[in-house]
Amino acid sequence: MNQQQNSFRRIVTGHDAEGKAIIISDAPPTHTQLVGGPGGPTFFEVWHTQATPALIQPQPDEADEKSLVLPPPKNGTRIRVIEFPPEGEEIRRLTGADAAAKFRAMGDEKASTSAAGAPHPLMHKTETVDYGIVLEGEMTLVLDRGETVIKAGDIIIQNGTNHAWANRSGKICRMAFVLIDGHFAS
């Protein structure tokens, strides 16, 4: 099996010296390992964090949430799949108040960072580490300083950065997200 043929991008976000969201790296994962020789599986180590103990129940059940909640529970995680339709003019014309209302509907109005001159009206920031995986389609990841187009198979590691998702492809984009509660280092 040709490893290059099956490679994907790992986009890691972070902050510059002024605290603005930037892309730290955009490349295939650097640590890969073939296990068991030819014909064995190849492990692509994408990312890890050093802590977050999860309580593992013997009989887990559905979380008791009655509405959409953007961030994960405190000290918890959340996984979700989102289908993003193509972005239209109605999104590009959103005001700060409109954006805040959209995030309020997602259970986290304070995540909205919409402001005049922002690179996208739905800029937002959460105190989480998020893993975003493009399942199908393509999406533009917009940061304070820069943007990149991501496609099926690409993985984004979002480290509490201010960002927005812009589907400029003209087709539905489906992404899976794993959100991990965090806190900003001082």
mmCIF file of C-alpha atoms in Angstrom, residues 6-177:
data_model
loop_
_atom_site.group_PDB
_atom_site.id
_atom_site.type_symbol
_atom_site.label_atom_id
_atom_site.label_comp_id
_atom_site.label_asym_id
_atom_site.label_seq_id
_atom_site.Cartn_x
_atom_site.Cartn_y
_atom_site.Cartn_z
ATOM 1 C CA ASN A 6 -3.582 7.568 1.400
ATOM 2 C CA SER A 7 -2.183 10.651 3.098
ATOM 3 C CA PHE A 8 -4.308 13.493 4.391
ATOM 4 C CA ARG A 9 -3.658 16.962 5.750
ATOM 5 C CA ARG A 10 -3.477 17.845 9.430
ATOM 6 C CA ILE A 11 -4.165 21.562 9.942
ATOM 7 C CA VAL A 12 -3.161 22.784 13.422
ATOM 8 C CA THR A 13 -4.306 26.213 14.607
ATOM 9 C CA GLY A 14 -2.783 28.381 17.313
ATOM 10 C CA HIS A 15 -2.102 32.010 18.210
ATOM 11 C CA ASP A 16 0.583 34.497 17.223
ATOM 12 C CA ALA A 17 2.357 36.821 19.669
ATOM 13 C CA GLU A 18 -0.618 39.237 19.477
ATOM 14 C CA GLY A 19 -3.136 36.505 20.342
ATOM 15 C CA LYS A 20 -4.579 36.332 16.814
ATOM 16 C CA ALA A 21 -5.679 32.982 15.389
ATOM 17 C CA ILE A 22 -3.237 31.551 12.846
ATOM 18 C CA ILE A 23 -2.389 28.276 11.112
ATOM 19 C CA ILE A 24 0.642 26.730 12.851
ATOM 20 C CA SER A 25 1.103 23.831 10.438
ATOM 21 C CA ASP A 26 -0.616 22.405 7.365
ATOM 22 C CA ALA A 27 0.880 19.067 6.329
ATOM 23 C CA PRO A 28 0.354 15.325 6.628
ATOM 24 C CA PRO A 29 0.852 13.951 10.143
ATOM 25 C CA THR A 30 4.562 13.695 10.923
ATOM 26 C CA HIS A 31 4.420 10.453 12.901
ATOM 27 C CA THR A 32 3.278 7.413 10.968
ATOM 28 C CA GLN A 33 4.147 3.818 11.665
ATOM 29 C CA LEU A 34 3.553 0.581 9.805
ATOM 30 C CA VAL A 35 2.773 -2.124 12.358
ATOM 31 C CA GLY A 36 3.492 -5.779 11.654
ATOM 32 C CA GLY A 37 5.326 -5.321 8.364
ATOM 33 C CA PRO A 38 3.932 -5.290 4.805
ATOM 34 C CA GLY A 39 0.190 -5.867 4.778
ATOM 35 C CA GLY A 40 -0.146 -4.550 8.334
ATOM 36 C CA PRO A 41 -1.997 -1.387 9.354
ATOM 37 C CA THR A 42 -0.367 2.026 9.167
ATOM 38 C CA PHE A 43 -1.032 4.251 12.177
ATOM 39 C CA PHE A 44 -1.256 8.005 11.547
ATOM 40 C CA GLU A 45 -0.846 9.731 14.902
ATOM 41 C CA VAL A 46 -2.824 12.938 14.392
ATOM 42 C CA TRP A 47 -2.831 14.745 17.774
ATOM 43 C CA HIS A 48 -3.156 14.224 21.494
ATOM 44 C CA THR A 49 -3.595 16.213 24.680
ATOM 45 C CA GLN A 50 -2.016 15.466 28.045
ATOM 46 C CA ALA A 51 -5.142 15.356 30.212
ATOM 47 C CA THR A 52 -8.909 14.932 30.382
ATOM 48 C CA PRO A 53 -10.089 12.031 32.472
ATOM 49 C CA ALA A 54 -13.476 10.831 31.304
ATOM 50 C CA LEU A 55 -15.784 8.859 33.552
ATOM 51 C CA ILE A 56 -16.435 5.577 31.749
ATOM 52 C CA GLN A 57 -19.837 4.182 32.729
ATOM 53 C CA PRO A 58 -20.537 0.434 32.468
ATOM 54 C CA GLN A 59 -23.943 1.240 30.940
ATOM 55 C CA PRO A 60 -23.666 4.646 29.251
ATOM 56 C CA ASP A 61 -26.870 6.388 28.228
ATOM 57 C CA GLU A 62 -27.829 9.426 26.203
ATOM 58 C CA ALA A 63 -26.921 12.795 27.654
ATOM 59 C CA ASP A 64 -29.911 14.607 29.122
ATOM 60 C CA GLU A 65 -29.772 17.727 26.948
ATOM 61 C CA LYS A 66 -33.011 19.139 25.631
ATOM 62 C CA SER A 67 -31.466 21.550 23.113
ATOM 63 C CA LEU A 68 -28.340 22.146 21.078
ATOM 64 C CA VAL A 69 -25.313 23.148 23.163
ATOM 65 C CA LEU A 70 -22.239 24.326 21.244
ATOM 66 C CA PRO A 71 -19.413 23.589 23.712
ATOM 67 C CA PRO A 72 -18.797 20.290 25.483
ATOM 68 C CA PRO A 73 -19.728 19.937 29.150
ATOM 69 C CA LYS A 74 -17.184 21.284 31.657
ATOM 70 C CA ASN A 75 -14.319 18.740 31.792
ATOM 71 C CA GLY A 76 -16.145 16.759 29.105
ATOM 72 C CA THR A 77 -16.155 16.049 25.400
ATOM 73 C CA ARG A 78 -18.689 16.184 22.599
ATOM 74 C CA ILE A 79 -18.769 14.625 19.134
ATOM 75 C CA ARG A 80 -21.082 15.865 16.418
ATOM 76 C CA VAL A 81 -21.509 15.799 12.664
ATOM 77 C CA ILE A 82 -22.517 18.987 10.877
ATOM 78 C CA GLU A 83 -23.767 19.347 7.312
ATOM 79 C CA PHE A 84 -22.918 22.816 6.035
ATOM 80 C CA PRO A 85 -24.917 24.021 3.016
ATOM 81 C CA PRO A 86 -23.208 26.327 0.541
ATOM 82 C CA GLU A 87 -22.797 29.795 1.999
ATOM 83 C CA GLY A 88 -25.047 32.431 0.479
ATOM 84 C CA GLU A 89 -25.316 36.196 0.601
ATOM 85 C CA GLU A 90 -27.599 36.012 3.656
ATOM 86 C CA ILE A 91 -24.613 34.759 5.694
ATOM 87 C CA ARG A 92 -22.217 37.364 4.291
ATOM 88 C CA ARG A 93 -24.661 40.163 5.239
ATOM 89 C CA LEU A 94 -25.095 39.145 8.899
ATOM 90 C CA THR A 95 -24.636 41.869 11.494
ATOM 91 C CA GLY A 96 -22.979 41.343 14.879
ATOM 92 C CA ALA A 97 -26.414 41.072 16.495
ATOM 93 C CA ASP A 98 -27.501 38.531 13.851
ATOM 94 C CA ALA A 99 -24.379 36.447 14.485
ATOM 95 C CA ALA A 100 -24.928 36.580 18.258
ATOM 96 C CA ALA A 101 -28.495 35.340 17.702
ATOM 97 C CA LYS A 102 -27.220 32.408 15.617
ATOM 98 C CA PHE A 103 -24.818 31.399 18.398
ATOM 99 C CA ARG A 104 -27.561 31.899 20.999
ATOM 100 C CA ALA A 105 -29.596 29.331 19.042
ATOM 101 C CA MET A 106 -26.585 26.990 19.382
ATOM 102 C CA GLY A 107 -26.525 27.493 23.143
ATOM 103 C CA ASP A 108 -23.430 29.724 23.358
ATOM 104 C CA GLU A 109 -24.004 33.385 22.451
ATOM 105 C CA LYS A 110 -20.710 34.401 24.092
ATOM 106 C CA ALA A 111 -18.782 32.313 21.511
ATOM 107 C CA SER A 112 -19.598 34.894 18.829
ATOM 108 C CA THR A 113 -16.733 37.283 18.101
ATOM 109 C CA SER A 114 -18.406 38.999 15.173
ATOM 110 C CA ALA A 115 -17.181 42.562 14.730
ATOM 111 C CA ALA A 116 -16.838 45.154 12.004
ATOM 112 C CA GLY A 117 -13.895 44.272 9.796
ATOM 113 C CA ALA A 118 -13.807 40.614 10.881
ATOM 114 C CA PRO A 119 -12.782 38.182 8.131
ATOM 115 C CA HIS A 120 -16.205 36.454 8.372
ATOM 116 C CA PRO A 121 -19.491 37.382 10.103
ATOM 117 C CA LEU A 122 -19.690 34.040 11.962
ATOM 118 C CA MET A 123 -16.275 34.246 13.627
ATOM 119 C CA HIS A 124 -16.353 32.524 17.000
ATOM 120 C CA LYS A 125 -14.084 31.203 19.719
ATOM 121 C CA THR A 126 -14.535 28.564 22.414
ATOM 122 C CA GLU A 127 -12.250 27.475 25.231
ATOM 123 C CA THR A 128 -11.867 24.004 23.721
ATOM 124 C CA VAL A 129 -9.588 21.812 21.654
ATOM 125 C CA ASP A 130 -11.616 20.682 18.651
ATOM 126 C CA TYR A 131 -10.790 17.992 16.122
ATOM 127 C CA GLY A 132 -12.616 18.617 12.831
ATOM 128 C CA ILE A 133 -12.645 15.929 10.147
ATOM 129 C CA VAL A 134 -14.003 16.612 6.669
ATOM 130 C CA LEU A 135 -16.082 13.565 5.749
ATOM 131 C CA GLU A 136 -17.276 14.808 2.370
ATOM 132 C CA GLY A 137 -17.154 17.995 0.361
ATOM 133 C CA GLU A 138 -14.902 20.957 1.026
ATOM 134 C CA MET A 139 -14.832 23.872 3.425
ATOM 135 C CA THR A 140 -12.817 27.017 3.987
ATOM 136 C CA LEU A 141 -11.388 27.444 7.485
ATOM 137 C CA VAL A 142 -11.231 31.203 8.160
ATOM 138 C CA LEU A 143 -8.936 32.537 10.921
ATOM 139 C CA ASP A 144 -8.001 36.038 12.061
ATOM 140 C CA ARG A 145 -4.947 35.907 9.821
ATOM 141 C CA GLY A 146 -5.349 33.480 6.981
ATOM 142 C CA GLU A 147 -7.586 30.788 5.629
ATOM 143 C CA THR A 148 -7.245 27.416 3.966
ATOM 144 C CA VAL A 149 -9.495 25.142 1.920
ATOM 145 C CA ILE A 150 -9.936 21.701 3.460
ATOM 146 C CA LYS A 151 -11.254 18.613 1.708
ATOM 147 C CA ALA A 152 -12.522 15.126 2.505
ATOM 148 C CA GLY A 153 -10.046 13.360 4.766
ATOM 149 C CA ASP A 154 -8.379 16.517 6.081
ATOM 150 C CA ILE A 155 -8.253 16.991 9.859
ATOM 151 C CA ILE A 156 -8.163 20.310 11.696
ATOM 152 C CA ILE A 157 -6.905 20.639 15.253
ATOM 153 C CA GLN A 158 -8.517 23.822 16.544
ATOM 154 C CA ASN A 159 -6.726 25.076 19.674
ATOM 155 C CA GLY A 160 -9.168 27.627 21.087
ATOM 156 C CA THR A 161 -8.696 29.842 18.038
ATOM 157 C CA ASN A 162 -11.061 32.463 16.669
ATOM 158 C CA HIS A 163 -12.467 31.017 13.450
ATOM 159 C CA ALA A 164 -15.378 30.549 11.068
ATOM 160 C CA TRP A 165 -16.425 27.900 8.577
ATOM 161 C CA ALA A 166 -17.277 29.112 5.053
ATOM 162 C CA ASN A 167 -18.681 26.655 2.532
ATOM 163 C CA ARG A 168 -17.805 28.319 -0.768
ATOM 164 C CA SER A 169 -17.891 25.064 -2.757
ATOM 165 C CA GLY A 170 -21.484 25.166 -3.986
ATOM 166 C CA LYS A 171 -22.169 21.696 -2.474
ATOM 167 C CA ILE A 172 -22.989 20.332 0.993
ATOM 168 C CA CYS A 173 -19.964 19.727 3.215
ATOM 169 C CA ARG A 174 -20.226 17.160 6.022
ATOM 170 C CA MET A 175 -17.779 17.362 8.919
ATOM 171 C CA ALA A 176 -17.335 15.443 12.163
ATOM 172 C CA PHE A 177 -16.159 17.347 15.251
#
